[in-house]
PDB file of C-alpha atoms and ligand atoms in Angstrom:
ATOM      1  CA  MET A   1      -0.142   0.129   0.031  1.00 48.00           C
ATOM      2  CA  ASP A   2       1.391   3.352  -0.580  1.00 60.00           C
ATOM      3  CA  TYR A   3       0.616   5.759   2.268  1.00 60.00           C
ATOM      4  CA  LEU A   4       1.092   9.239   2.114  1.00 61.00           C
ATOM      5  CA  PHE A   5       3.322   8.286   5.567  1.00 67.00           C
ATOM      6  CA  ASP A   6       3.246   4.491   5.099  1.00 71.00           C
ATOM      7  CA  PHE A   7       0.170   3.627   7.295  1.00 80.00           C
ATOM      8  CA  PRO A   8      -3.784   5.103   6.937  1.00 89.00           C
ATOM      9  CA  ILE A   9      -3.672   8.557   8.867  1.00 92.00           C
ATOM     10  CA  HIS A  10      -7.297   8.906   8.995  1.00 97.00           C
ATOM     11  CA  PRO A  11      -7.980   6.770  12.360  1.00 96.00           C
ATOM     12  CA  ILE A  12      -5.435   9.340  13.575  1.00 95.00           C
ATOM     13  CA  ALA A  13      -7.739  12.108  12.935  1.00 97.00           C
ATOM     14  CA  VAL A  14     -11.281  10.765  13.622  1.00 98.00           C
ATOM     15  CA  HIS A  15     -11.271  11.146  16.849  1.00 97.00           C
ATOM     16  CA  PHE A  16     -11.395  14.196  17.147  1.00 98.00           C
ATOM     17  CA  VAL A  17     -13.904  15.181  15.595  1.00 98.00           C
ATOM     18  CA  ILE A  18     -15.973  12.316  17.549  1.00 98.00           C
ATOM     19  CA  ALA A  19     -14.945  13.788  20.828  1.00 98.00           C
ATOM     20  CA  LEU A  20     -14.469  17.173  20.351  1.00 98.00           C
ATOM     21  CA  SER A  21     -18.529  17.213  18.570  1.00 98.00           C
ATOM     22  CA  ILE A  22     -20.154  15.067  22.528  1.00 98.00           C
ATOM     23  CA  PHE A  23     -17.634  17.592  24.432  1.00 98.00           C
ATOM     24  CA  ALA A  24     -19.739  20.752  22.752  1.00 98.00           C
ATOM     25  CA  ALA A  25     -22.914  19.285  22.703  1.00 98.00           C
ATOM     26  CA  ALA A  26     -22.735  19.011  26.790  1.00 98.00           C
ATOM     27  CA  LEU A  27     -20.465  21.825  26.828  1.00 98.00           C
ATOM     28  CA  ASP A  28     -23.955  23.644  25.987  1.00 98.00           C
ATOM     29  CA  ILE A  29     -26.328  21.552  27.522  1.00 98.00           C
ATOM     30  CA  TRP A  30     -24.574  21.906  30.669  1.00 98.00           C
ATOM     31  CA  ALA A  31     -24.671  26.005  29.882  1.00 98.00           C
ATOM     32  CA  SER A  32     -28.257  26.184  29.203  1.00 97.00           C
ATOM     33  CA  PHE A  33     -28.659  24.134  32.768  1.00 97.00           C
ATOM     34  CA  LYS A  34     -26.751  26.085  34.826  1.00 97.00           C
ATOM     35  CA  SER A  35     -26.677  29.689  32.716  1.00 97.00           C
ATOM     36  CA  ASP A  36     -23.580  30.131  32.686  1.00 98.00           C
ATOM     37  CA  ALA A  37     -22.600  32.027  30.454  1.00 97.00           C
ATOM     38  CA  ALA A  38     -18.685  31.478  30.478  1.00 97.00           C
ATOM     39  CA  ILE A  39     -19.602  27.627  29.826  1.00 98.00           C
ATOM     40  CA  ALA A  40     -21.196  29.259  26.680  1.00 98.00           C
ATOM     41  CA  GLN A  41     -18.369  31.025  25.647  1.00 97.00           C
ATOM     42  CA  PHE A  42     -16.151  27.438  25.989  1.00 98.00           C
ATOM     43  CA  ALA A  43     -18.729  25.918  24.229  1.00 98.00           C
ATOM     44  CA  LYS A  44     -18.636  28.455  21.298  1.00 98.00           C
ATOM     45  CA  LEU A  45     -15.111  27.066  21.183  1.00 98.00           C
ATOM     46  CA  THR A  46     -14.963  24.242  21.177  1.00 98.00           C
ATOM     47  CA  THR A  47     -17.563  23.935  18.564  1.00 98.00           C
ATOM     48  CA  CYS A  48     -15.515  25.984  15.934  1.00 98.00           C
ATOM     49  CA  PHE A  49     -12.681  23.025  16.807  1.00 98.00           C
ATOM     50  CA  VAL A  50     -15.447  20.701  16.068  1.00 98.00           C
ATOM     51  CA  ALA A  51     -15.630  22.568  13.333  1.00 98.00           C
ATOM     52  CA  ILE A  52     -11.633  22.616  12.314  1.00 98.00           C
ATOM     53  CA  ALA A  53     -11.617  19.020  13.226  1.00 98.00           C
ATOM     54  CA  ALA A  54     -14.143  17.623  10.621  1.00 98.00           C
ATOM     55  CA  VAL A  55     -12.059  19.268   7.930  1.00 98.00           C
ATOM     56  CA  ILE A  56      -9.197  17.663   8.857  1.00 98.00           C
ATOM     57  CA  THR A  57     -11.218  14.437   9.309  1.00 98.00           C
ATOM     58  CA  ILE A  58     -12.695  14.801   5.037  1.00 97.00           C
ATOM     59  CA  ALA A  59      -9.353  15.453   4.004  1.00 97.00           C
ATOM     60  CA  THR A  60      -7.696  12.671   5.371  1.00 96.00           C
ATOM     61  CA  GLY A  61     -10.259  10.578   4.527  1.00 96.00           C
ATOM     62  CA  TRP A  62     -11.100  11.128   1.405  1.00 94.00           C
ATOM     63  CA  PHE A  63      -6.733  10.898   0.512  1.00 93.00           C
ATOM     64  CA  ASP A  64      -6.500   7.465   2.585  1.00 91.00           C
ATOM     65  CA  HIS A  65     -10.102   6.477   0.093  1.00 90.00           C
ATOM     66  CA  GLU A  66      -7.960   7.632  -3.172  1.00 87.00           C
ATOM     67  CA  THR A  67      -5.313   5.566  -2.026  1.00 85.00           C
ATOM     68  CA  TRP A  68      -7.143   2.480  -1.120  1.00 82.00           C
ATOM     69  CA  HIS A  69      -8.471   2.863  -4.033  1.00 79.00           C
ATOM     70  CA  ALA A  70      -5.847   3.487  -6.492  1.00 79.00           C
ATOM     71  CA  THR A  71      -3.830   0.549  -5.028  1.00 76.00           C
ATOM     72  CA  SER A  72      -7.119  -1.570  -4.171  1.00 73.00           C
ATOM     73  CA  GLN A  73      -8.479  -5.140  -6.168  1.00 68.00           C
ATOM     74  CA  HIS A  74     -11.688  -4.528  -4.831  1.00 66.00           C
ATOM     75  CA  HIS A  75     -14.135  -1.862  -6.275  1.00 65.00           C
ATOM     76  CA  HIS A  76     -17.255   0.035  -4.451  1.00 66.00           C
ATOM     77  CA  ASP A  77     -20.176   1.702  -5.875  1.00 65.00           C
ATOM     78  CA  ASP A  78     -22.055   4.452  -4.591  1.00 63.00           C
ATOM     79  CA  ALA A  79     -24.512   2.266  -2.330  1.00 68.00           C
ATOM     80  CA  SER A  80     -21.747   0.645  -0.199  1.00 90.00           C
ATOM     81  CA  VAL A  81     -20.279   1.374   2.852  1.00 94.00           C
ATOM     82  CA  ILE A  82     -17.619   3.582   1.941  1.00 93.00           C
ATOM     83  CA  GLY A  83     -19.683   5.609  -0.660  1.00 93.00           C
ATOM     84  CA  LEU A  84     -22.696   6.227   2.316  1.00 96.00           C
ATOM     85  CA  HIS A  85     -19.029   7.066   4.386  1.00 97.00           C
ATOM     86  CA  MET A  86     -18.197   9.473   2.419  1.00 96.00           C
ATOM     87  CA  LYS A  87     -21.161  11.172   1.712  1.00 96.00           C
ATOM     88  CA  LEU A  88     -22.223  11.248   5.715  1.00 98.00           C
ATOM     89  CA  GLY A  89     -19.267  12.149   5.942  1.00 98.00           C
ATOM     90  CA  ILE A  90     -19.261  15.572   4.178  1.00 98.00           C
ATOM     91  CA  ALA A  91     -22.392  16.414   4.703  1.00 98.00           C
ATOM     92  CA  LEU A  92     -21.276  16.334   8.825  1.00 98.00           C
ATOM     93  CA  ALA A  93     -18.482  18.744   8.310  1.00 98.00           C
ATOM     94  CA  ILE A  94     -20.926  20.759   6.656  1.00 98.00           C
ATOM     95  CA  LEU A  95     -22.911  20.600   9.377  1.00 98.00           C
ATOM     96  CA  PHE A  96     -21.105  21.537  12.100  1.00 98.00           C
ATOM     97  CA  CYS A  97     -19.201  24.501   9.880  1.00 98.00           C
ATOM     98  CA  GLY A  98     -22.556  25.954   9.662  1.00 98.00           C
ATOM     99  CA  LEU A  99     -22.592  25.118  13.413  1.00 98.00           C
ATOM    100  CA  ALA A 100     -19.446  26.858  14.314  1.00 98.00           C
ATOM    101  CA  ILE A 101     -20.697  29.990  12.382  1.00 98.00           C
ATOM    102  CA  LEU A 102     -24.330  30.014  14.068  1.00 98.00           C
ATOM    103  CA  ARG A 103     -23.309  29.589  17.045  1.00 97.00           C
ATOM    104  CA  TYR A 104     -21.178  32.558  17.571  1.00 95.00           C
ATOM    105  CA  ARG A 105     -24.045  34.400  15.396  1.00 96.00           C
ATOM    106  CA  ILE A 106     -26.264  33.670  19.082  1.00 96.00           C
ATOM    107  CA  LYS A 107     -25.432  35.718  22.166  1.00 93.00           C
ATOM    108  CA  GLY A 108     -24.795  34.507  25.515  1.00 94.00           C
ATOM    109  CA  LEU A 109     -26.631  30.436  26.026  1.00 97.00           C
ATOM    110  CA  ALA A 110     -27.885  29.021  23.075  1.00 97.00           C
ATOM    111  CA  SER A 111     -31.379  27.880  21.606  1.00 97.00           C
ATOM    112  CA  LYS A 112     -33.140  25.089  21.691  1.00 97.00           C
ATOM    113  CA  LEU A 113     -32.700  24.528  17.999  1.00 97.00           C
ATOM    114  CA  TYR A 114     -29.640  24.523  18.562  1.00 98.00           C
ATOM    115  CA  LEU A 115     -29.054  22.521  20.879  1.00 98.00           C
ATOM    116  CA  LEU A 116     -31.495  20.341  19.045  1.00 98.00           C
ATOM    117  CA  LEU A 117     -29.451  21.037  16.174  1.00 98.00           C
ATOM    118  CA  ILE A 118     -26.402  20.085  17.666  1.00 98.00           C
ATOM    119  CA  LEU A 119     -27.898  17.179  18.708  1.00 98.00           C
ATOM    120  CA  THR A 120     -28.793  15.719  15.410  1.00 98.00           C
ATOM    121  CA  GLY A 121     -24.919  16.279  14.527  1.00 98.00           C
ATOM    122  CA  VAL A 122     -23.645  13.936  17.607  1.00 98.00           C
ATOM    123  CA  THR A 123     -26.093  11.054  16.142  1.00 98.00           C
ATOM    124  CA  GLY A 124     -25.008  12.069  13.313  1.00 98.00           C
ATOM    125  CA  ILE A 125     -21.767  11.805  14.037  1.00 98.00           C
ATOM    126  CA  THR A 126     -21.986   8.571  16.337  1.00 98.00           C
ATOM    127  CA  PHE A 127     -23.470   6.168  13.391  1.00 98.00           C
ATOM    128  CA  GLN A 128     -20.657   7.879  10.527  1.00 98.00           C
ATOM    129  CA  ALA A 129     -18.119   6.420  13.038  1.00 98.00           C
ATOM    130  CA  TYR A 130     -19.479   2.621  13.214  1.00 98.00           C
ATOM    131  CA  LEU A 131     -19.828   3.325   9.833  1.00 98.00           C
ATOM    132  CA  GLY A 132     -15.699   3.593   9.915  1.00 97.00           C
ATOM    133  CA  GLY A 133     -15.334   0.602  11.733  1.00 97.00           C
ATOM    134  CA  GLU A 134     -17.354  -1.231   9.900  1.00 95.00           C
ATOM    135  CA  LEU A 135     -15.081  -0.585   6.949  1.00 94.00           C
ATOM    136  CA  VAL A 136     -12.384  -0.734   9.140  1.00 93.00           C
ATOM    137  CA  TYR A 137     -13.065  -4.308  10.824  1.00 93.00           C
ATOM    138  CA  SER A 138     -15.303  -5.967   8.741  1.00 90.00           C
ATOM    139  CA  GLU A 139     -13.836  -5.628   4.925  1.00 87.00           C
ATOM    140  CA  GLY A 140     -10.758  -4.783   6.544  1.00 86.00           C
ATOM    141  CA  ILE A 141     -10.543  -1.354   3.950  1.00 87.00           C
ATOM    142  CA  GLY A 142      -7.156   0.443   4.844  1.00 83.00           C
ATOM    143  CA  VAL A 143      -5.575  -3.765   7.125  1.00 83.00           C
ATOM    144  CA  ARG A 144      -1.980  -4.049   5.954  1.00 77.00           C
ATOM    145  CA  ALA A 145      -2.887  -7.871   5.396  1.00 71.00           C
ATOM    146  CA  THR A 146      -5.993  -8.139   4.620  1.00 65.00           C
ATOM    147  CA  GLU A 147      -5.006  -6.347   0.800  1.00 63.00           C
ATOM    148  CA  GLU A 148      -1.801  -8.840   1.010  1.00 65.00           C
ATOM    149  CA  HIS A 149      -3.936 -11.744   1.748  1.00 66.00           C
ATOM    150  CA  ARG A 150      -6.155 -10.251  -1.189  1.00 63.00           C
ATOM    151  CA  ALA A 151      -3.799  -9.535  -3.511  1.00 67.00           C
ATOM    152  CA  GLU A 152      -2.389 -13.415  -2.676  1.00 65.00           C
ATOM    153  CA  ASP A 153      -5.943 -14.473  -4.067  1.00 62.00           C
ATOM    154  CA  LYS A 154      -5.179 -12.578  -7.350  1.00 59.00           C
ATOM    155  CA  ARG A 155      -1.097 -12.969  -8.126  1.00 58.00           C
ATOM    156  CA  PRO A 156      -1.011 -15.529 -11.086  1.00 58.00           C
ATOM    157  CA  GLU A 157       2.266 -16.601 -10.309  1.00 57.00           C
ATOM    158  CA  ASP A 158       0.624 -17.796  -7.553  1.00 55.00           C
ATOM    159  CA  LYS A 159      -2.626 -19.556  -9.473  1.00 55.00           C
ATOM    160  CA  ARG A 160      -0.145 -20.903 -12.120  1.00 57.00           C
ATOM    161  CA  THR A 161       1.745 -22.315  -9.003  1.00 59.00           C
ATOM    162  CA  GLU A 162      -1.478 -24.138  -7.877  1.00 58.00           C
ATOM    163  CA  GLU A 163      -1.715 -25.454 -10.797  1.00 62.00           C
ATOM    164  CA  ASN A 164       1.318 -26.996 -11.403  1.00 66.00           C
ATOM    165  CA  ARG A 165       0.793 -28.529  -8.188  1.00 64.00           C
ATOM    166  CA  ALA A 166      -2.665 -30.119  -9.200  1.00 65.00           C
ATOM    167  CA  GLU A 167      -0.748 -30.864 -12.402  1.00 69.00           C
ATOM    168  CA  GLU A 168       1.567 -32.993 -10.562  1.00 68.00           C
ATOM    169  CA  THR A 169      -0.499 -34.347  -8.271  1.00 66.00           C
ATOM    170  CA  LEU A 170      -1.705 -35.890 -11.312  1.00 66.00           C
ATOM    171  CA  HIS A 171       0.862 -36.784 -13.367  1.00 67.00           C
ATOM    172  CA  ASN A 172       2.540 -37.946 -10.009  1.00 66.00           C
ATOM    173  CA  GLY A 173      -1.444 -40.093 -10.148  1.00 59.00           C
ATOM    174  CA  SER A 174      -1.370 -41.554 -13.618  1.00 54.00           C
ATOM    175  CA  ASP A 175       2.797 -42.569 -12.763  1.00 54.00           C
ATOM    176  CA  HIS A 176       2.059 -44.899  -9.875  1.00 50.00           C
ATOM    177  CA  GLU A 177      -1.104 -46.159 -11.389  1.00 50.00           C
ATOM    178  CA  HIS A 178       1.758 -46.934 -14.082  1.00 49.00           C
ATOM    179  CA  SER A 179       5.036 -48.296 -11.758  1.00 48.00           C
ATOM    180  CA  HIS A 180       0.891 -50.136  -9.984  1.00 48.00           C
ATOM    181  CA  ASP A 181       0.180 -51.973 -13.390  1.00 50.00           C
ATOM    182  CA  THR A 182       3.617 -52.855 -14.201  1.00 47.00           C
ATOM    183  CA  GLU A 183       4.822 -54.278 -11.031  1.00 47.00           C
ATOM    184  CA  ASN A 184       1.620 -56.428 -11.959  1.00 46.00           C
ATOM    185  CA  HIS A 185       3.035 -56.857 -15.558  1.00 44.00           C
ATOM    186  CA  HIS A 186       6.048 -58.259 -14.163  1.00 39.00           C
TER     187      HIS A 186
HETATM  188  C1  HEM B   1     -17.286  13.090  10.323  1.00 61.49           C
HETATM  189  C2  HEM B   1     -16.322  12.562   8.999  1.00 61.49           C
HETATM  190  C3  HEM B   1     -15.733  11.501   9.099  1.00 61.49           C
HETATM  191  C4  HEM B   1     -15.615  10.601  10.744  1.00 61.49           C
HETATM  192  C5  HEM B   1     -16.361  10.381  11.716  1.00 61.49           C
HETATM  193  C6  HEM B   1     -15.064   9.186  10.233  1.00 61.49           C
HETATM  194  C7  HEM B   1     -14.700   8.055  11.005  1.00 61.49           C
HETATM  195  C8  HEM B   1     -14.413   7.167  10.462  1.00 61.49           C
HETATM  196  C9  HEM B   1     -14.094   6.044  11.348  1.00 61.49           C
HETATM  197  C10 HEM B   1     -14.340   6.307  12.901  1.00 61.49           C
HETATM  198  C11 HEM B   1     -13.696   5.296  10.713  1.00 61.49           C
HETATM  199  C12 HEM B   1     -12.486   4.044  12.064  1.00 61.49           C
HETATM  200  C13 HEM B   1     -11.079   4.140  11.899  1.00 61.49           C
HETATM  201  C14 HEM B   1     -10.531   2.969  12.825  1.00 61.49           C
HETATM  202  O1  HEM B   1     -10.774   2.555  13.558  1.00 61.49           O
HETATM  203  O2  HEM B   1      -9.227   2.363  12.702  1.00 61.49           O
HETATM  204  C15 HEM B   1     -13.137   5.576   9.388  1.00 61.49           C
HETATM  205  C16 HEM B   1     -12.587   4.727   8.471  1.00 61.49           C
HETATM  206  C17 HEM B   1     -11.969   5.269   6.920  1.00 61.49           C
HETATM  207  N1  HEM B   1     -12.910   6.307   6.846  1.00 61.49           N
HETATM  208 FE1  HEM B   1     -13.978   8.236   7.695  1.00 61.49          FE
HETATM  209  N2  HEM B   1     -15.459   9.563   8.668  1.00 61.49           N
HETATM  210  C18 HEM B   1     -14.792  10.489   8.404  1.00 61.49           C
HETATM  211  C19 HEM B   1     -14.965  10.952   7.090  1.00 61.49           C
HETATM  212  C20 HEM B   1     -14.206  10.076   6.052  1.00 61.49           C
HETATM  213  C21 HEM B   1     -14.591  10.779   4.561  1.00 61.49           C
HETATM  214  C22 HEM B   1     -15.155  11.986   3.869  1.00 61.49           C
HETATM  215  C23 HEM B   1     -13.833   9.480   4.046  1.00 61.49           C
HETATM  216  C24 HEM B   1     -13.698   9.340   2.708  1.00 61.49           C
HETATM  217  C25 HEM B   1     -14.187   8.274   1.807  1.00 61.49           C
HETATM  218  C26 HEM B   1     -13.655   8.501   4.317  1.00 61.49           C
HETATM  219  C27 HEM B   1     -12.811   7.634   4.761  1.00 61.49           C
HETATM  220  C28 HEM B   1     -12.133   6.496   5.368  1.00 61.49           C
HETATM  221  C29 HEM B   1     -11.716   5.451   4.987  1.00 61.49           C
HETATM  222  C30 HEM B   1     -11.078   4.921   3.439  1.00 61.49           C
HETATM  223  C31 HEM B   1     -11.492   4.436   5.877  1.00 61.49           C
HETATM  224  C32 HEM B   1     -10.708   3.190   6.295  1.00 61.49           C
HETATM  225  C33 HEM B   1      -9.460   3.715   6.775  1.00 61.49           C
HETATM  226  C34 HEM B   1      -8.520   4.049   5.967  1.00 61.49           C
HETATM  227  O3  HEM B   1      -7.782   3.879   5.327  1.00 61.49           O
HETATM  228  O4  HEM B   1      -8.160   5.165   7.500  1.00 61.49           O
HETATM  229  N3  HEM B   1     -13.819   8.904   5.906  1.00 61.49           N
HETATM  230  N4  HEM B   1     -13.844   6.504   8.845  1.00 61.49           N
END
């Protein structure tokens, strides 16, 4: 596999957007309960970091996807898990960039609509993380050993060796029969 750093970089980035989005929502909910302006300010800043993390996550995901696509024997269509993961990821990054702008426009505590939107975003991120896990742990995308096994399955010389082995077995079998025949003849 030919990654930029010889390993997938997306799995490093994903944790930030997942953890920070939950943290930003929790801070705003906490601030609303306590009517605490200082925590609300902290929530605003955290939401900005979520937007930045989401853009970095998209970029790294895109990069790993392109590398996997170029080097893998497998191809996928839009309805596949990776297709859904890509589209949902882009939609979520747009949503969180919009939420960061919206949050800065709201003075003080977050509105109920904003809280509903960020909770929807967090639910989306959770589902997105589940899809990402499916890609790695069920489909083996980005897992070096899996790619090597796939390549081995497909390598023409391996197939040829297998064919040769099968031929040899056949040949030895007929030789064996032949020697039996000769022995019987004697
Ligand atoms: C908010 C955006 C995104 C989140 C939260 C996210 C999350 C994840 C997670 C949790 C994994 C599993 C990592 C592991 O367990 O090692 C993953 C894998 C993966 N994701 Fe995403 N993802 C996002 C966007 C994208 C986008 C836009 C793409 C572009 C196609 C993408 C492509 C991939 C690929 C190819 C993998 C397999 C591992 C690798 O080669 O990096 N992701 N993602």
